[in-house]
Amino acid sequence: MPRVAPAPGQEDSLFEAPPMAEQERMVEAVLFASAEPVTARELEERLPHGCDAAEALVHLRKRYEGRGVAVVKVGDAWAIRTAPDLGYLMQKETVETRKLSRAAIETLAIIAYHQPVTRAEIEEIRGVSVSRGTIDQLIEMEWIRFGRRRMTPGRPVTFVVTPGFLDHFGLESARDLPGLKELRSAGLLESRPPPGAMPGPHSDEEEESAEGQSELFED
């Protein structure tokens, strides 16, 4: 059997790669069975030597267009998810109310739009101090994580949103977030006076004790 010339970027192989249709089936099987999004590199490691996971993903994504489920990109990874326009069918089976305080919602929005951002920068934008409980809650929900430390005095840690956050809201990347005006109209952000304009100390603890916590974030 003649040797097959490897694709650009692939190592030379003594074995012929499976047909692209079979590679699509393999990628489909891995994505379907995985609870978490899978990167193209991870797919390459699982598929037989010589396979082109990136090309298989392109074909598979096109094949699923218009179907009840779709092959979607989540950050740098891929997953099979319910078609966005059919998500309402799953609400009764999957909705579990998870309330976030106004402080947590605003903190999450600031991190999503300004990442990587330090705690001090979050407080400067919001005009109030951020409690440790607010940050801990968002980390526990796996919607934010620690980023790189800033090369500034004290080397403060930064925060960024996670692939889990993007996946939960059906976003490919943070660039797909709605505009600030849309967030404010949805009640996720509110206009605040500049820091120091309000008399007396103000912190997250005061907001979190207030009634009427938002239910806009539901899992």
PDB file of C-alpha atoms in Angstrom:
ATOM      1  CA  MET A   1       0.000   0.000   0.000  1.00  0.00           C
ATOM      2  CA  PRO A   2       1.438   3.393  -0.940  1.00  0.00           C
ATOM      3  CA  ARG A   3       2.137   5.790   1.903  1.00  0.00           C
ATOM      4  CA  VAL A   4      -0.220   8.722   2.242  1.00  0.00           C
ATOM      5  CA  ALA A   5       1.306  12.184   2.334  1.00  0.00           C
ATOM      6  CA  PRO A   6       0.576  13.790   5.721  1.00  0.00           C
ATOM      7  CA  ALA A   7      -1.524  16.943   5.946  1.00  0.00           C
ATOM      8  CA  PRO A   8       0.318  20.170   6.806  1.00  0.00           C
ATOM      9  CA  GLY A   9       1.249  20.213  10.482  1.00  0.00           C
ATOM     10  CA  GLN A  10       0.753  16.445  10.897  1.00  0.00           C
ATOM     11  CA  GLU A  11       3.497  13.914  11.474  1.00  0.00           C
ATOM     12  CA  ASP A  12       4.382  11.405   8.796  1.00  0.00           C
ATOM     13  CA  SER A  13       2.431   8.170   9.308  1.00  0.00           C
ATOM     14  CA  LEU A  14       2.803   4.620   8.013  1.00  0.00           C
ATOM     15  CA  PHE A  15      -0.977   4.187   8.276  1.00  0.00           C
ATOM     16  CA  GLU A  16      -3.707   5.739   6.214  1.00  0.00           C
ATOM     17  CA  ALA A  17      -6.132   7.926   8.177  1.00  0.00           C
ATOM     18  CA  PRO A  18      -9.789   6.860   8.229  1.00  0.00           C
ATOM     19  CA  PRO A  19     -12.096   8.497   5.663  1.00  0.00           C
ATOM     20  CA  MET A  20     -13.351  11.945   6.676  1.00  0.00           C
ATOM     21  CA  ALA A  21     -16.888  10.593   7.149  1.00  0.00           C
ATOM     22  CA  GLU A  22     -15.527   8.155   9.728  1.00  0.00           C
ATOM     23  CA  GLN A  23     -13.520  10.906  11.406  1.00  0.00           C
ATOM     24  CA  GLU A  24     -16.740  12.927  11.701  1.00  0.00           C
ATOM     25  CA  ARG A  25     -18.433   9.971  13.403  1.00  0.00           C
ATOM     26  CA  MET A  26     -15.553   9.654  15.854  1.00  0.00           C
ATOM     27  CA  VAL A  27     -15.612  13.353  16.721  1.00  0.00           C
ATOM     28  CA  GLU A  28     -19.392  13.212  17.088  1.00  0.00           C
ATOM     29  CA  ALA A  29     -19.115  10.262  19.486  1.00  0.00           C
ATOM     30  CA  VAL A  30     -16.532  12.006  21.672  1.00  0.00           C
ATOM     31  CA  LEU A  31     -18.484  15.267  21.860  1.00  0.00           C
ATOM     32  CA  PHE A  32     -21.735  13.457  22.582  1.00  0.00           C
ATOM     33  CA  ALA A  33     -20.238  11.444  25.438  1.00  0.00           C
ATOM     34  CA  SER A  34     -18.289  14.306  27.005  1.00  0.00           C
ATOM     35  CA  ALA A  35     -19.888  16.318  29.809  1.00  0.00           C
ATOM     36  CA  GLU A  36     -17.442  19.177  29.190  1.00  0.00           C
ATOM     37  CA  PRO A  37     -16.422  20.935  25.961  1.00  0.00           C
ATOM     38  CA  VAL A  38     -13.477  19.268  24.201  1.00  0.00           C
ATOM     39  CA  THR A  39     -10.657  21.089  22.424  1.00  0.00           C
ATOM     40  CA  ALA A  40      -9.480  20.170  18.944  1.00  0.00           C
ATOM     41  CA  ARG A  41      -6.141  19.158  20.433  1.00  0.00           C
ATOM     42  CA  GLU A  42      -7.843  16.739  22.830  1.00  0.00           C
ATOM     43  CA  LEU A  43      -9.781  15.288  19.916  1.00  0.00           C
ATOM     44  CA  GLU A  44      -6.553  14.797  17.957  1.00  0.00           C
ATOM     45  CA  GLU A  45      -5.120  12.841  20.901  1.00  0.00           C
ATOM     46  CA  ARG A  46      -8.124  10.492  20.963  1.00  0.00           C
ATOM     47  CA  LEU A  47      -8.551   9.950  17.237  1.00  0.00           C
ATOM     48  CA  PRO A  48      -6.383   7.526  15.232  1.00  0.00           C
ATOM     49  CA  HIS A  49      -3.055   8.869  14.042  1.00  0.00           C
ATOM     50  CA  GLY A  50      -3.345  10.987  10.926  1.00  0.00           C
ATOM     51  CA  CYS A  51      -6.878  12.264  11.584  1.00  0.00           C
ATOM     52  CA  ASP A  52      -7.677  15.941  11.143  1.00  0.00           C
ATOM     53  CA  ALA A  53     -10.012  16.869  14.002  1.00  0.00           C
ATOM     54  CA  ALA A  54     -10.284  20.506  12.898  1.00  0.00           C
ATOM     55  CA  GLU A  55     -11.531  19.573   9.439  1.00  0.00           C
ATOM     56  CA  ALA A  56     -13.871  16.938  10.872  1.00  0.00           C
ATOM     57  CA  LEU A  57     -15.365  19.585  13.174  1.00  0.00           C
ATOM     58  CA  VAL A  58     -16.038  21.894  10.223  1.00  0.00           C
ATOM     59  CA  HIS A  59     -17.923  19.147   8.386  1.00  0.00           C
ATOM     60  CA  LEU A  60     -19.760  17.997  11.515  1.00  0.00           C
ATOM     61  CA  ARG A  61     -20.833  21.528  12.446  1.00  0.00           C
ATOM     62  CA  LYS A  62     -22.255  22.045   8.951  1.00  0.00           C
ATOM     63  CA  ARG A  63     -24.041  18.689   9.083  1.00  0.00           C
ATOM     64  CA  TYR A  64     -25.838  19.715  12.298  1.00  0.00           C
ATOM     65  CA  GLU A  65     -27.076  23.058  10.941  1.00  0.00           C
ATOM     66  CA  GLY A  66     -30.835  23.340  11.351  1.00  0.00           C
ATOM     67  CA  ARG A  67     -31.074  20.280  13.602  1.00  0.00           C
ATOM     68  CA  GLY A  68     -32.351  20.048  17.185  1.00  0.00           C
ATOM     69  CA  VAL A  69     -28.808  20.057  18.510  1.00  0.00           C
ATOM     70  CA  ALA A  70     -25.787  21.957  17.260  1.00  0.00           C
ATOM     71  CA  VAL A  71     -22.004  21.673  17.357  1.00  0.00           C
ATOM     72  CA  VAL A  72     -20.945  24.878  19.081  1.00  0.00           C
ATOM     73  CA  LYS A  73     -17.635  26.463  19.965  1.00  0.00           C
ATOM     74  CA  VAL A  74     -17.124  27.349  23.621  1.00  0.00           C
ATOM     75  CA  GLY A  75     -13.942  29.372  24.010  1.00  0.00           C
ATOM     76  CA  ASP A  76     -11.242  27.131  22.499  1.00  0.00           C
ATOM     77  CA  ALA A  77     -13.314  23.953  22.842  1.00  0.00           C
ATOM     78  CA  TRP A  78     -16.291  22.294  21.150  1.00  0.00           C
ATOM     79  CA  ALA A  79     -19.503  20.723  22.423  1.00  0.00           C
ATOM     80  CA  ILE A  80     -22.878  19.407  21.296  1.00  0.00           C
ATOM     81  CA  ARG A  81     -25.656  21.561  22.725  1.00  0.00           C
ATOM     82  CA  THR A  82     -29.388  22.064  22.284  1.00  0.00           C
ATOM     83  CA  ALA A  83     -30.196  24.454  19.448  1.00  0.00           C
ATOM     84  CA  PRO A  84     -30.585  27.947  20.978  1.00  0.00           C
ATOM     85  CA  ASP A  85     -34.125  28.429  19.655  1.00  0.00           C
ATOM     86  CA  LEU A  86     -35.268  25.183  21.318  1.00  0.00           C
ATOM     87  CA  GLY A  87     -33.836  25.864  24.767  1.00  0.00           C
ATOM     88  CA  TYR A  88     -37.279  26.725  26.128  1.00  0.00           C
ATOM     89  CA  LEU A  89     -38.292  23.069  25.744  1.00  0.00           C
ATOM     90  CA  MET A  90     -35.770  22.066  28.392  1.00  0.00           C
ATOM     91  CA  GLN A  91     -36.769  24.605  31.045  1.00  0.00           C
ATOM     92  CA  LYS A  92     -39.151  22.396  33.000  1.00  0.00           C
ATOM     93  CA  GLU A  93     -36.594  19.604  33.185  1.00  0.00           C
ATOM     94  CA  THR A  94     -33.500  21.619  34.031  1.00  0.00           C
ATOM     95  CA  VAL A  95     -34.457  24.885  35.737  1.00  0.00           C
ATOM     96  CA  GLU A  96     -33.153  25.191  39.264  1.00  0.00           C
ATOM     97  CA  THR A  97     -33.433  28.714  40.613  1.00  0.00           C
ATOM     98  CA  ARG A  98     -30.109  30.125  41.713  1.00  0.00           C
ATOM     99  CA  LYS A  99     -30.423  33.645  43.021  1.00  0.00           C
ATOM    100  CA  LEU A 100     -27.572  36.082  42.848  1.00  0.00           C
ATOM    101  CA  SER A 101     -27.445  39.306  44.778  1.00  0.00           C
ATOM    102  CA  ARG A 102     -27.235  42.603  42.957  1.00  0.00           C
ATOM    103  CA  ALA A 103     -23.608  42.813  44.092  1.00  0.00           C
ATOM    104  CA  ALA A 104     -22.778  39.416  42.546  1.00  0.00           C
ATOM    105  CA  ILE A 105     -24.534  40.254  39.273  1.00  0.00           C
ATOM    106  CA  GLU A 106     -22.715  43.548  38.892  1.00  0.00           C
ATOM    107  CA  THR A 107     -19.383  42.002  39.865  1.00  0.00           C
ATOM    108  CA  LEU A 108     -19.862  39.217  37.306  1.00  0.00           C
ATOM    109  CA  ALA A 109     -20.785  41.705  34.578  1.00  0.00           C
ATOM    110  CA  ILE A 110     -17.745  43.869  35.310  1.00  0.00           C
ATOM    111  CA  ILE A 111     -15.402  40.870  35.180  1.00  0.00           C
ATOM    112  CA  ALA A 112     -16.943  39.694  31.893  1.00  0.00           C
ATOM    113  CA  TYR A 113     -16.556  43.094  30.228  1.00  0.00           C
ATOM    114  CA  HIS A 114     -13.249  44.232  31.727  1.00  0.00           C
ATOM    115  CA  GLN A 115     -11.327  40.967  32.171  1.00  0.00           C
ATOM    116  CA  PRO A 116      -8.687  40.517  33.341  1.00  0.00           C
ATOM    117  CA  VAL A 117      -9.664  42.817  36.207  1.00  0.00           C
ATOM    118  CA  THR A 118      -8.475  43.122  39.811  1.00  0.00           C
ATOM    119  CA  ARG A 119     -10.670  43.414  42.872  1.00  0.00           C
ATOM    120  CA  ALA A 120      -9.585  47.034  43.335  1.00  0.00           C
ATOM    121  CA  GLU A 121     -10.616  47.815  39.747  1.00  0.00           C
ATOM    122  CA  ILE A 122     -13.999  46.153  40.303  1.00  0.00           C
ATOM    123  CA  GLU A 123     -14.535  48.301  43.383  1.00  0.00           C
ATOM    124  CA  GLU A 124     -13.509  51.442  41.505  1.00  0.00           C
ATOM    125  CA  ILE A 125     -15.997  50.731  38.711  1.00  0.00           C
ATOM    126  CA  ARG A 126     -18.861  49.852  41.073  1.00  0.00           C
ATOM    127  CA  GLY A 127     -18.077  52.581  43.565  1.00  0.00           C
ATOM    128  CA  VAL A 128     -18.447  50.213  46.519  1.00  0.00           C
ATOM    129  CA  SER A 129     -16.308  47.579  48.188  1.00  0.00           C
ATOM    130  CA  VAL A 130     -16.621  43.957  47.072  1.00  0.00           C
ATOM    131  CA  SER A 131     -17.070  41.395  49.819  1.00  0.00           C
ATOM    132  CA  ARG A 132     -15.055  38.187  49.800  1.00  0.00           C
ATOM    133  CA  GLY A 133     -18.320  36.248  49.855  1.00  0.00           C
ATOM    134  CA  THR A 134     -19.359  37.690  46.505  1.00  0.00           C
ATOM    135  CA  ILE A 135     -16.134  36.599  44.817  1.00  0.00           C
ATOM    136  CA  ASP A 136     -16.227  33.199  46.546  1.00  0.00           C
ATOM    137  CA  GLN A 137     -19.785  32.585  45.333  1.00  0.00           C
ATOM    138  CA  LEU A 138     -18.904  33.264  41.700  1.00  0.00           C
ATOM    139  CA  ILE A 139     -15.793  31.068  41.956  1.00  0.00           C
ATOM    140  CA  GLU A 140     -17.830  28.276  43.560  1.00  0.00           C
ATOM    141  CA  MET A 141     -20.324  28.470  40.683  1.00  0.00           C
ATOM    142  CA  GLU A 142     -17.307  28.146  38.348  1.00  0.00           C
ATOM    143  CA  TRP A 143     -18.307  31.279  36.459  1.00  0.00           C
ATOM    144  CA  ILE A 144     -15.085  33.152  37.253  1.00  0.00           C
ATOM    145  CA  ARG A 145     -11.535  32.061  38.018  1.00  0.00           C
ATOM    146  CA  PHE A 146      -8.211  33.602  38.956  1.00  0.00           C
ATOM    147  CA  GLY A 147      -6.228  35.102  36.088  1.00  0.00           C
ATOM    148  CA  ARG A 148      -2.619  36.216  35.919  1.00  0.00           C
ATOM    149  CA  ARG A 149      -1.227  38.548  38.536  1.00  0.00           C
ATOM    150  CA  ARG A 150      -0.610  42.136  37.488  1.00  0.00           C
ATOM    151  CA  MET A 151       3.009  43.205  37.233  1.00  0.00           C
ATOM    152  CA  THR A 152       2.317  46.150  39.535  1.00  0.00           C
ATOM    153  CA  PRO A 153       3.167  46.805  43.204  1.00  0.00           C
ATOM    154  CA  GLY A 154       1.661  44.061  45.329  1.00  0.00           C
ATOM    155  CA  ARG A 155       1.107  41.916  42.202  1.00  0.00           C
ATOM    156  CA  PRO A 156      -2.691  41.785  42.660  1.00  0.00           C
ATOM    157  CA  VAL A 157      -4.526  38.783  41.262  1.00  0.00           C
ATOM    158  CA  THR A 158      -6.966  39.297  38.396  1.00  0.00           C
ATOM    159  CA  PHE A 159     -10.288  37.615  37.634  1.00  0.00           C
ATOM    160  CA  VAL A 160     -11.646  36.320  34.316  1.00  0.00           C
ATOM    161  CA  VAL A 161     -14.793  34.452  33.292  1.00  0.00           C
ATOM    162  CA  THR A 162     -14.609  30.703  32.694  1.00  0.00           C
ATOM    163  CA  PRO A 163     -15.599  28.508  29.731  1.00  0.00           C
ATOM    164  CA  GLY A 164     -18.403  27.307  32.025  1.00  0.00           C
ATOM    165  CA  PHE A 165     -19.803  30.849  32.106  1.00  0.00           C
ATOM    166  CA  LEU A 166     -19.654  31.082  28.308  1.00  0.00           C
ATOM    167  CA  ASP A 167     -21.247  27.651  27.943  1.00  0.00           C
ATOM    168  CA  HIS A 168     -24.062  28.475  30.389  1.00  0.00           C
ATOM    169  CA  PHE A 169     -25.065  31.550  28.415  1.00  0.00           C
ATOM    170  CA  GLY A 170     -24.422  30.075  24.961  1.00  0.00           C
ATOM    171  CA  LEU A 171     -21.488  32.344  24.125  1.00  0.00           C
ATOM    172  CA  GLU A 172     -18.519  31.454  21.956  1.00  0.00           C
ATOM    173  CA  SER A 173     -16.377  34.109  23.600  1.00  0.00           C
ATOM    174  CA  ALA A 174     -16.702  37.178  25.815  1.00  0.00           C
ATOM    175  CA  ARG A 175     -16.868  39.249  22.616  1.00  0.00           C
ATOM    176  CA  ASP A 176     -20.383  37.865  22.100  1.00  0.00           C
ATOM    177  CA  LEU A 177     -21.702  39.497  25.283  1.00  0.00           C
ATOM    178  CA  PRO A 178     -24.580  41.971  24.828  1.00  0.00           C
ATOM    179  CA  GLY A 179     -23.926  45.695  24.954  1.00  0.00           C
ATOM    180  CA  LEU A 180     -23.883  47.651  28.203  1.00  0.00           C
ATOM    181  CA  LYS A 181     -27.191  49.326  27.304  1.00  0.00           C
ATOM    182  CA  GLU A 182     -28.798  45.907  26.916  1.00  0.00           C
ATOM    183  CA  LEU A 183     -27.428  44.836  30.282  1.00  0.00           C
ATOM    184  CA  ARG A 184     -28.817  47.907  31.984  1.00  0.00           C
ATOM    185  CA  SER A 185     -32.229  47.457  30.346  1.00  0.00           C
ATOM    186  CA  ALA A 186     -32.235  43.849  31.559  1.00  0.00           C
ATOM    187  CA  GLY A 187     -31.441  45.009  35.065  1.00  0.00           C
ATOM    188  CA  LEU A 188     -27.973  43.457  35.198  1.00  0.00           C
ATOM    189  CA  LEU A 189     -26.279  46.821  35.644  1.00  0.00           C
ATOM    190  CA  GLU A 190     -27.439  50.080  37.060  1.00  0.00           C
ATOM    191  CA  SER A 191     -26.029  53.577  36.799  1.00  0.00           C
ATOM    192  CA  ARG A 192     -24.236  54.606  39.968  1.00  0.00           C
ATOM    193  CA  PRO A 193     -22.896  57.927  41.137  1.00  0.00           C
ATOM    194  CA  PRO A 194     -19.094  58.190  41.095  1.00  0.00           C
ATOM    195  CA  PRO A 195     -17.148  56.845  44.074  1.00  0.00           C
ATOM    196  CA  GLY A 196     -17.455  59.074  47.121  1.00  0.00           C
ATOM    197  CA  ALA A 197     -20.702  60.703  45.980  1.00  0.00           C
ATOM    198  CA  MET A 198     -22.818  58.712  48.446  1.00  0.00           C
ATOM    199  CA  PRO A 199     -22.490  59.622  52.118  1.00  0.00           C
ATOM    200  CA  GLY A 200     -21.330  57.011  54.590  1.00  0.00           C
ATOM    201  CA  PRO A 201     -19.693  53.626  54.039  1.00  0.00           C
ATOM    202  CA  HIS A 202     -21.256  51.262  51.564  1.00  0.00           C
ATOM    203  CA  SER A 203     -20.417  47.648  50.831  1.00  0.00           C
ATOM    204  CA  ASP A 204     -21.717  44.432  49.321  1.00  0.00           C
ATOM    205  CA  GLU A 205     -22.957  43.205  52.692  1.00  0.00           C
ATOM    206  CA  GLU A 206     -25.525  46.002  52.774  1.00  0.00           C
ATOM    207  CA  GLU A 207     -26.770  45.159  49.273  1.00  0.00           C
ATOM    208  CA  GLU A 208     -26.905  41.417  49.876  1.00  0.00           C
ATOM    209  CA  SER A 209     -29.130  41.926  52.920  1.00  0.00           C
ATOM    210  CA  ALA A 210     -31.672  43.920  50.894  1.00  0.00           C
ATOM    211  CA  GLU A 211     -34.902  42.324  49.715  1.00  0.00           C
ATOM    212  CA  GLY A 212     -35.761  41.570  46.109  1.00  0.00           C
ATOM    213  CA  GLN A 213     -32.679  39.663  45.000  1.00  0.00           C
ATOM    214  CA  SER A 214     -32.511  39.243  41.249  1.00  0.00           C
ATOM    215  CA  GLU A 215     -33.620  35.982  39.652  1.00  0.00           C
ATOM    216  CA  LEU A 216     -32.218  36.822  36.235  1.00  0.00           C
ATOM    217  CA  PHE A 217     -29.457  34.229  36.617  1.00  0.00           C
ATOM    218  CA  GLU A 218     -31.036  30.785  36.778  1.00  0.00           C
ATOM    219  CA  ASP A 219     -29.394  27.447  36.316  1.00  0.00           C
TER     220      ASP A 219
END
